[in-house]
PDB file of C-alpha atoms in Angstrom:
ATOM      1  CA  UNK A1093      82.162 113.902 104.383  1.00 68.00           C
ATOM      2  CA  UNK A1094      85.973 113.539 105.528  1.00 85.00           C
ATOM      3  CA  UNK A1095      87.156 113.744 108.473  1.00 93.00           C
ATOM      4  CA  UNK A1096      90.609 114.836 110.215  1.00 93.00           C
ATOM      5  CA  UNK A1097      91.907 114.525 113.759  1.00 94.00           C
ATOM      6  CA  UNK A1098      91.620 117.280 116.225  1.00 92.00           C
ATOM      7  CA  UNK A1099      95.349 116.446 117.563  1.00 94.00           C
ATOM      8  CA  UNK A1100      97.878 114.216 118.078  1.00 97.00           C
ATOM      9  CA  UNK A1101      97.254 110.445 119.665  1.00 97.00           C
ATOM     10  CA  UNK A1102      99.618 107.231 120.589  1.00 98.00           C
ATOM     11  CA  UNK A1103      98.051 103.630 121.139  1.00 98.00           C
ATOM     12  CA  UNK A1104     100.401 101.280 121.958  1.00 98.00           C
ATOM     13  CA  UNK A1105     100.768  97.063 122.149  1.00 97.00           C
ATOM     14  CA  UNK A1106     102.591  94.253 122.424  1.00 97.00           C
ATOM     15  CA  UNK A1107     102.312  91.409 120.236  1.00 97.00           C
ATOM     16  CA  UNK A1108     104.265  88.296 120.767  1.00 96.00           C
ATOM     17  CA  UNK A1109     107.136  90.172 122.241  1.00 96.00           C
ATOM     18  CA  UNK A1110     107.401  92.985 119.659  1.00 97.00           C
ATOM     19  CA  UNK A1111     106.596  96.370 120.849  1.00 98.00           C
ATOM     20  CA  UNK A1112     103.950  98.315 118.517  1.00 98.00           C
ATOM     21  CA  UNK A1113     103.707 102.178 119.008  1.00 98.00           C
ATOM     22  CA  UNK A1114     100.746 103.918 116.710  1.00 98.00           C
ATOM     23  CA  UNK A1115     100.934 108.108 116.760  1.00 98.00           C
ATOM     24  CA  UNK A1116      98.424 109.496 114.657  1.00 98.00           C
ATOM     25  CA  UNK A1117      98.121 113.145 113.834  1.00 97.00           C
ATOM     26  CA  UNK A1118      96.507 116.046 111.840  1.00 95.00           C
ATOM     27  CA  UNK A1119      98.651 117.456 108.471  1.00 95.00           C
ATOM     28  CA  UNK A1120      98.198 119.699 106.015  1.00 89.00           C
ATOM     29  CA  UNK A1121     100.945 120.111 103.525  1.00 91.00           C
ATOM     30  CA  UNK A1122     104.256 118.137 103.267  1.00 94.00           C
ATOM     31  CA  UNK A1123     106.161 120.299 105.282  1.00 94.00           C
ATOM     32  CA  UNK A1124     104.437 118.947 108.050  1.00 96.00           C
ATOM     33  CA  UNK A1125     104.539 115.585 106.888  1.00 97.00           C
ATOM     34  CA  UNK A1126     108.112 115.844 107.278  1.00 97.00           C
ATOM     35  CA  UNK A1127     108.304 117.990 110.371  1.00 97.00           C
ATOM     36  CA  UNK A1128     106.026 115.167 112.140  1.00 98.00           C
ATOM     37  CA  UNK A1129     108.394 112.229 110.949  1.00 98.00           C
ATOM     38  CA  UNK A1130     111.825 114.314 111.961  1.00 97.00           C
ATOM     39  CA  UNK A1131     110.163 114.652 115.377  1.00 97.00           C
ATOM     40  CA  UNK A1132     109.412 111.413 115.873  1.00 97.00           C
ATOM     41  CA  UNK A1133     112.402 109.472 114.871  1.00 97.00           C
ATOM     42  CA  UNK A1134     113.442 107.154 116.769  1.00 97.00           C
ATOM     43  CA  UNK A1135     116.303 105.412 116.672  1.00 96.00           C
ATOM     44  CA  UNK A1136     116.081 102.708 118.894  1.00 97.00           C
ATOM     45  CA  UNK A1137     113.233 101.312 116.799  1.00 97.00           C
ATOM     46  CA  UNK A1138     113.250  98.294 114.195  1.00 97.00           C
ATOM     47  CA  UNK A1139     110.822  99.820 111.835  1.00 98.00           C
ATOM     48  CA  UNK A1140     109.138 103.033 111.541  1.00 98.00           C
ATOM     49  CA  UNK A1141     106.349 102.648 108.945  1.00 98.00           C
ATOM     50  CA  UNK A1142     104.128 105.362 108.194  1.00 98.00           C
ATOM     51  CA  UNK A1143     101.341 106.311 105.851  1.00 98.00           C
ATOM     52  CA  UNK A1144      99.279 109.748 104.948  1.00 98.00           C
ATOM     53  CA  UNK A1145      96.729 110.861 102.788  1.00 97.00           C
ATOM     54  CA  UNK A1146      96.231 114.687 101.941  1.00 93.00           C
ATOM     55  CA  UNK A1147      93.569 115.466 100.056  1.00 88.00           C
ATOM     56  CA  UNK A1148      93.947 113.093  96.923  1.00 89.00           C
ATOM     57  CA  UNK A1149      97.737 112.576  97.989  1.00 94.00           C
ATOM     58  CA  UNK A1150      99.228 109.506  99.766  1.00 97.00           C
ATOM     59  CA  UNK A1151     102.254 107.990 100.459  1.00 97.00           C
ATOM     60  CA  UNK A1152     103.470 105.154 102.773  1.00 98.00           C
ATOM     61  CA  UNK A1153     106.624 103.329 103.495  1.00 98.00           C
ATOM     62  CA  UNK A1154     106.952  99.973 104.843  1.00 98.00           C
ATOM     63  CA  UNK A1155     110.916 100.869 106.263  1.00 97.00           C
ATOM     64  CA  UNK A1156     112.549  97.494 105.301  1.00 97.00           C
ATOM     65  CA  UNK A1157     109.134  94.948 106.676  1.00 97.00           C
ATOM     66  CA  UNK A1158     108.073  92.708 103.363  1.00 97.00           C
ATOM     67  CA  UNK A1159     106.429  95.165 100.628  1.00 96.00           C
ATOM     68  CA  UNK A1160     102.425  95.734 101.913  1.00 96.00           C
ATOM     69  CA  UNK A1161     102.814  94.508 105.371  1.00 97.00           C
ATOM     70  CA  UNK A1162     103.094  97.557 107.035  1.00 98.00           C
ATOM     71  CA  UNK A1163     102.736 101.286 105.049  1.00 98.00           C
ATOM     72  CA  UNK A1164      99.669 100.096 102.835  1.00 98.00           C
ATOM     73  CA  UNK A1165      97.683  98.614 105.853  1.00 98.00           C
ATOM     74  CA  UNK A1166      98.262 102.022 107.882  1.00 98.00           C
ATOM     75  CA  UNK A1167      96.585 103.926 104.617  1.00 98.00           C
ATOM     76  CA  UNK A1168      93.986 100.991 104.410  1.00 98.00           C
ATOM     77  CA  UNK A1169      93.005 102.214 108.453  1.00 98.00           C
ATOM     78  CA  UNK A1170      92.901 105.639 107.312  1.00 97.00           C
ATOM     79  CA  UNK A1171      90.838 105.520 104.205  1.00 96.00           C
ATOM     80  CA  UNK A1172      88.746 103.205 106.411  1.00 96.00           C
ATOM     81  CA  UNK A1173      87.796 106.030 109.161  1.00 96.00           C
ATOM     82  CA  UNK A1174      87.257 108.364 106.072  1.00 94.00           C
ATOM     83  CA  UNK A1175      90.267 110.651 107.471  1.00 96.00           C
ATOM     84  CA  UNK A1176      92.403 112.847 105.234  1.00 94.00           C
ATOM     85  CA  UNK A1177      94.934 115.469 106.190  1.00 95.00           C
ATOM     86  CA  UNK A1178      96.390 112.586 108.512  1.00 97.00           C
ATOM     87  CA  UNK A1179      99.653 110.602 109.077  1.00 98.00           C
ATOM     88  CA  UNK A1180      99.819 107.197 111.198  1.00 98.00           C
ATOM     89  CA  UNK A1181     103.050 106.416 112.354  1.00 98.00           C
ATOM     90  CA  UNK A1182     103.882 102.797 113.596  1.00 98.00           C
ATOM     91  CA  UNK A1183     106.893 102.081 115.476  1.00 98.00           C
ATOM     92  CA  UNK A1184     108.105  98.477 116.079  1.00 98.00           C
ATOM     93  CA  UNK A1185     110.968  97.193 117.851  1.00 98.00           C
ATOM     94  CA  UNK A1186     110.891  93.717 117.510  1.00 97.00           C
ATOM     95  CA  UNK A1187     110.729  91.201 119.836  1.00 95.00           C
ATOM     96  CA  UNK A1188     112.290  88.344 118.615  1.00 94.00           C
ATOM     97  CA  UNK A1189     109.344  86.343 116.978  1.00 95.00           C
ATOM     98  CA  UNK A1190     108.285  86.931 113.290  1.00 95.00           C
ATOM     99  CA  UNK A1191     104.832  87.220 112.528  1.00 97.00           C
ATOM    100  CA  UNK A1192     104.612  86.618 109.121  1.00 96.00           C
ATOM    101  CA  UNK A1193     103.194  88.724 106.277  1.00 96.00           C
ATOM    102  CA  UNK A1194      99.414  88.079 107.584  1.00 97.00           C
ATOM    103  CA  UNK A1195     100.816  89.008 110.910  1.00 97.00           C
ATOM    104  CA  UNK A1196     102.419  91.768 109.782  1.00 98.00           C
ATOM    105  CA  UNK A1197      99.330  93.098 108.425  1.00 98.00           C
ATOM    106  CA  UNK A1198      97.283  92.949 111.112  1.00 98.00           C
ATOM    107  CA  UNK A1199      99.588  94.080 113.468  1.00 98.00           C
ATOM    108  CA  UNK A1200     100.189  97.235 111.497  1.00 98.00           C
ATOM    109  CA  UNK A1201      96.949  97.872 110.712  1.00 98.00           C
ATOM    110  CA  UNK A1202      95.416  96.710 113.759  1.00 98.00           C
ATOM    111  CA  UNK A1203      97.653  98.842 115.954  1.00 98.00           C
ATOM    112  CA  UNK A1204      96.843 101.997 113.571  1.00 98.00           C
ATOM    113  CA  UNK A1205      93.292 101.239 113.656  1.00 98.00           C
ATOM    114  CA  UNK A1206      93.465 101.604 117.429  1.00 98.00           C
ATOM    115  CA  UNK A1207      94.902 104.812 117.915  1.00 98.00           C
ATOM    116  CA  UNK A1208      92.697 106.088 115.197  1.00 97.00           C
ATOM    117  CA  UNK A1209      89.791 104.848 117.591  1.00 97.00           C
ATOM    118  CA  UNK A1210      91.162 106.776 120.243  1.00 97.00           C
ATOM    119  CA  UNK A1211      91.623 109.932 118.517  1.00 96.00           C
ATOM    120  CA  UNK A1212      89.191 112.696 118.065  1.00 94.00           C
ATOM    121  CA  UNK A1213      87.803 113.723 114.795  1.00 94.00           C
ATOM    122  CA  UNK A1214      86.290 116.467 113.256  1.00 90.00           C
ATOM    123  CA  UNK A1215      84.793 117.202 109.905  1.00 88.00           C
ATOM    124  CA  UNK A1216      86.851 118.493 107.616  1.00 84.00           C
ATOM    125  CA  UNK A1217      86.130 121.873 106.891  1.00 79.00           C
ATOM    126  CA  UNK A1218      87.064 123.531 103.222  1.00 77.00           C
ATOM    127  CA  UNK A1219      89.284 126.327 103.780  1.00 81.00           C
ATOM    128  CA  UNK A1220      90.421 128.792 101.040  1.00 86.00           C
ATOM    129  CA  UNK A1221      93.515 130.780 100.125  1.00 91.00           C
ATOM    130  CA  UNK A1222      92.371 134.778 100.484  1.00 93.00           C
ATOM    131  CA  UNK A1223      94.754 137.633  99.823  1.00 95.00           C
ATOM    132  CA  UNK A1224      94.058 141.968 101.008  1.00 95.00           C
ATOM    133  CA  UNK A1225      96.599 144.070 101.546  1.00 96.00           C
ATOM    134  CA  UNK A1226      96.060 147.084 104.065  1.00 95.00           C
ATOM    135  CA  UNK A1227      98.093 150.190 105.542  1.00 95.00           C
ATOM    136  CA  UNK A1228     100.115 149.838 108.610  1.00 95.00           C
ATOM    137  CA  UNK A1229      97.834 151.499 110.841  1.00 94.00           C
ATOM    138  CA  UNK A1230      95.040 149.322 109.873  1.00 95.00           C
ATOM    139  CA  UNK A1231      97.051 146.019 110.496  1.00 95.00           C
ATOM    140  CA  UNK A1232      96.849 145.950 113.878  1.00 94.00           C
ATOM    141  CA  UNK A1233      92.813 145.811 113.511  1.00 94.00           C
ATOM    142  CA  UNK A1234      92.972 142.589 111.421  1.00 95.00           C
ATOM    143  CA  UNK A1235      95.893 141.290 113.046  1.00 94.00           C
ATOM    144  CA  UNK A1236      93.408 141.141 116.255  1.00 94.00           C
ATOM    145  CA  UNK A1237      90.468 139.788 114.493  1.00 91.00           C
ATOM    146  CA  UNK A1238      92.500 137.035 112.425  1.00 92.00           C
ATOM    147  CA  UNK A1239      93.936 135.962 115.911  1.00 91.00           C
ATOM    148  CA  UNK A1240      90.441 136.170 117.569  1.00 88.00           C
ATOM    149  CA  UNK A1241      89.239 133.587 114.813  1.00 84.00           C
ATOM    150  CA  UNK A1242      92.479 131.599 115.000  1.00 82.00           C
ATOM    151  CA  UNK A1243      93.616 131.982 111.253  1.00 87.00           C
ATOM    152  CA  UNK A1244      96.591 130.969 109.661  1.00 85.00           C
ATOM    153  CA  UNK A1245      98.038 133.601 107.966  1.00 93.00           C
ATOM    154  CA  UNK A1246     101.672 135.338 107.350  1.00 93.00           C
ATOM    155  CA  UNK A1247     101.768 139.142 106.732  1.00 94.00           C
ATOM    156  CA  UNK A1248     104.381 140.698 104.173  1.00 95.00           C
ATOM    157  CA  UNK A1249     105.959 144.316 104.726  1.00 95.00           C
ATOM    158  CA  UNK A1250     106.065 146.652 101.600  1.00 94.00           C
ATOM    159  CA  UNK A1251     107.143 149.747 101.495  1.00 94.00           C
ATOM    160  CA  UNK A1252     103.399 151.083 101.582  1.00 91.00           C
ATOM    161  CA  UNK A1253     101.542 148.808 104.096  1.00 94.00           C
ATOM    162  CA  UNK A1254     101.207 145.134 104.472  1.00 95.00           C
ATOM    163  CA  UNK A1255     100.032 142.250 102.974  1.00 96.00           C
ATOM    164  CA  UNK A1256      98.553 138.931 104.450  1.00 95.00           C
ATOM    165  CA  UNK A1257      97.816 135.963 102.803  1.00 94.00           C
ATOM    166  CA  UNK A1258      95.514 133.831 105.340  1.00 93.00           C
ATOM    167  CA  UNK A1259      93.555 130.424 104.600  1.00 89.00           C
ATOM    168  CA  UNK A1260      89.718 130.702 105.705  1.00 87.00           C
ATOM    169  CA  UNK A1261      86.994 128.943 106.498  1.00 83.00           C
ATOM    170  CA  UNK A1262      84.034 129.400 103.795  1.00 81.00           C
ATOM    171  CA  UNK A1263      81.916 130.595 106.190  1.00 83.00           C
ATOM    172  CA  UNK A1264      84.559 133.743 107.518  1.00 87.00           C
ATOM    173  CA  UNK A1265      85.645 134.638 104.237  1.00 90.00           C
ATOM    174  CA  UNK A1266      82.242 137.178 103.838  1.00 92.00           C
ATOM    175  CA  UNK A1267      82.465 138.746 107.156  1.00 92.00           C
ATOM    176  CA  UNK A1268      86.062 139.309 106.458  1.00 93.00           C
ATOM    177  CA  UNK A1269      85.612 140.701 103.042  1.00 94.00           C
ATOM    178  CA  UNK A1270      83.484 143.614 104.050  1.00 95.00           C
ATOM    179  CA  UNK A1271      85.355 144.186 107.419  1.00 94.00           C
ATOM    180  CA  UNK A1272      88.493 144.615 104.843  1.00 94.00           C
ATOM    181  CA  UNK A1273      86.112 147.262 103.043  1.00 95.00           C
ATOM    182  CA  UNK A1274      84.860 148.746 105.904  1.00 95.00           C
ATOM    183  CA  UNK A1275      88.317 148.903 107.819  1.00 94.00           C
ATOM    184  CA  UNK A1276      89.905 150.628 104.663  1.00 95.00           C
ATOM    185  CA  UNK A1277      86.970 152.271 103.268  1.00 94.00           C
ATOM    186  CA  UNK A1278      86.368 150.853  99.876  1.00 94.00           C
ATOM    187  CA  UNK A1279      90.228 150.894  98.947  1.00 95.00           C
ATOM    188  CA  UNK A1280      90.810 147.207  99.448  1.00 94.00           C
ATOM    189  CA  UNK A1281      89.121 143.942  98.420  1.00 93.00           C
ATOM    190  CA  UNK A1282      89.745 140.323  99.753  1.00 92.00           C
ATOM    191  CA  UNK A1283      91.226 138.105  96.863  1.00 93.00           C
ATOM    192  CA  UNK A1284      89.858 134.585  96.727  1.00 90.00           C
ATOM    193  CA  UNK A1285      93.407 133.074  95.276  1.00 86.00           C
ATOM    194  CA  UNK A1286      92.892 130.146  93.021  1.00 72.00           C
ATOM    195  CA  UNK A1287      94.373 127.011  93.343  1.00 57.00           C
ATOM    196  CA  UNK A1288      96.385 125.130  90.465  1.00 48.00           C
ATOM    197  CA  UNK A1289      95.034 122.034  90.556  1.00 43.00           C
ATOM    198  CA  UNK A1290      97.939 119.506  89.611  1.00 37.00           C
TER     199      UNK A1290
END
């Protein structure tokens, strides 16, 4: 079963004289892939190696340390907790003494490791894309409920009411559907939306 993290965590060490900084934290899409790395640039850092995994997605970046000292051991710690939807940031400011390529490696992905120790995790639950459109008068009734159940979702105005796409939880998508027909009587239905697998 994976697993993500519930928020964000730092873990931080010193190893001969270099300054390691692990922050670990839950993503979802690219967009917040980048939106994590922008806020956490640093530029008083030597390197700032990273690594996610999204689903079946990963990337890393070793940011100028030797090719596989740094990004691939990060993704090695996260594939090792059985995380996904997670990025590891490492920060290093060096110190002054080089560690070598073994060194390297374990200081990357020891210091990743660490803060993924600390962190909390949950199971990863499956959440699907839905679709229902409804009149304005009716929005404020699923605005409330959607809120109440802390959904994502973004609402589009049309000229004749609104629609909401929303990602759900298998287990709220029922409920939802026949509050949707109950709510409009019969004239709306929740759309499952399909995704493209790539």
């Amino acid at each position: 079963m994976p697993f993500t993290l519930v928020n964000e965590t730092t873990f931080e060490e010193d190893i001969k004289k270099s300054r390691f900084q692990a922050i670990s934290a839950p993503v979802e899409n690219e967009q917040q892939v980048k939106a994590f790395l922008e806020k956490h640039l640093d530029i008083t850092t030597t390197h700032q190696c990273w690594a996610w995994k999204i689903g079946h997605n990963v990337r890393f970046n070793d940011d100028g340390e030797p090719s596989g000292t740094a990004g691939r051991p990060i993704l090695a710690t996260i594939e090792g907790n059985e995380l996904t939807n997670t990025i590891v940031l490492v920060n290093r400011w060096y110190g002054g003494i080089k560690l070598g390529t073994g060194g390297l490696v374990r200081a990357y992905g020891g210091c990743a490791g660490q803060c993924l120790l600390l962190a909390e995790k949950i199971e990863l639950i499956e959440k699907k894309e839905i679709q229902f459109a409804c009149q304005f008068n009716e929005w404020a009734i699923f605005q409330y409920e959607l809120n109440q159940q802390q959904v994502e979702y973004n609402e589009e105005y049309m000229a004749d009411g609104v629609k909401i796409n929303a990602k759900l939880q298998i287990h709220q998508i029922q409920p939802l559907a026949l509050r949707i027909q109950d709510v409009t009587r019969g004239r709306e239905q929740l759309k499952i939306m399909e995704e493209e697998n790539d």
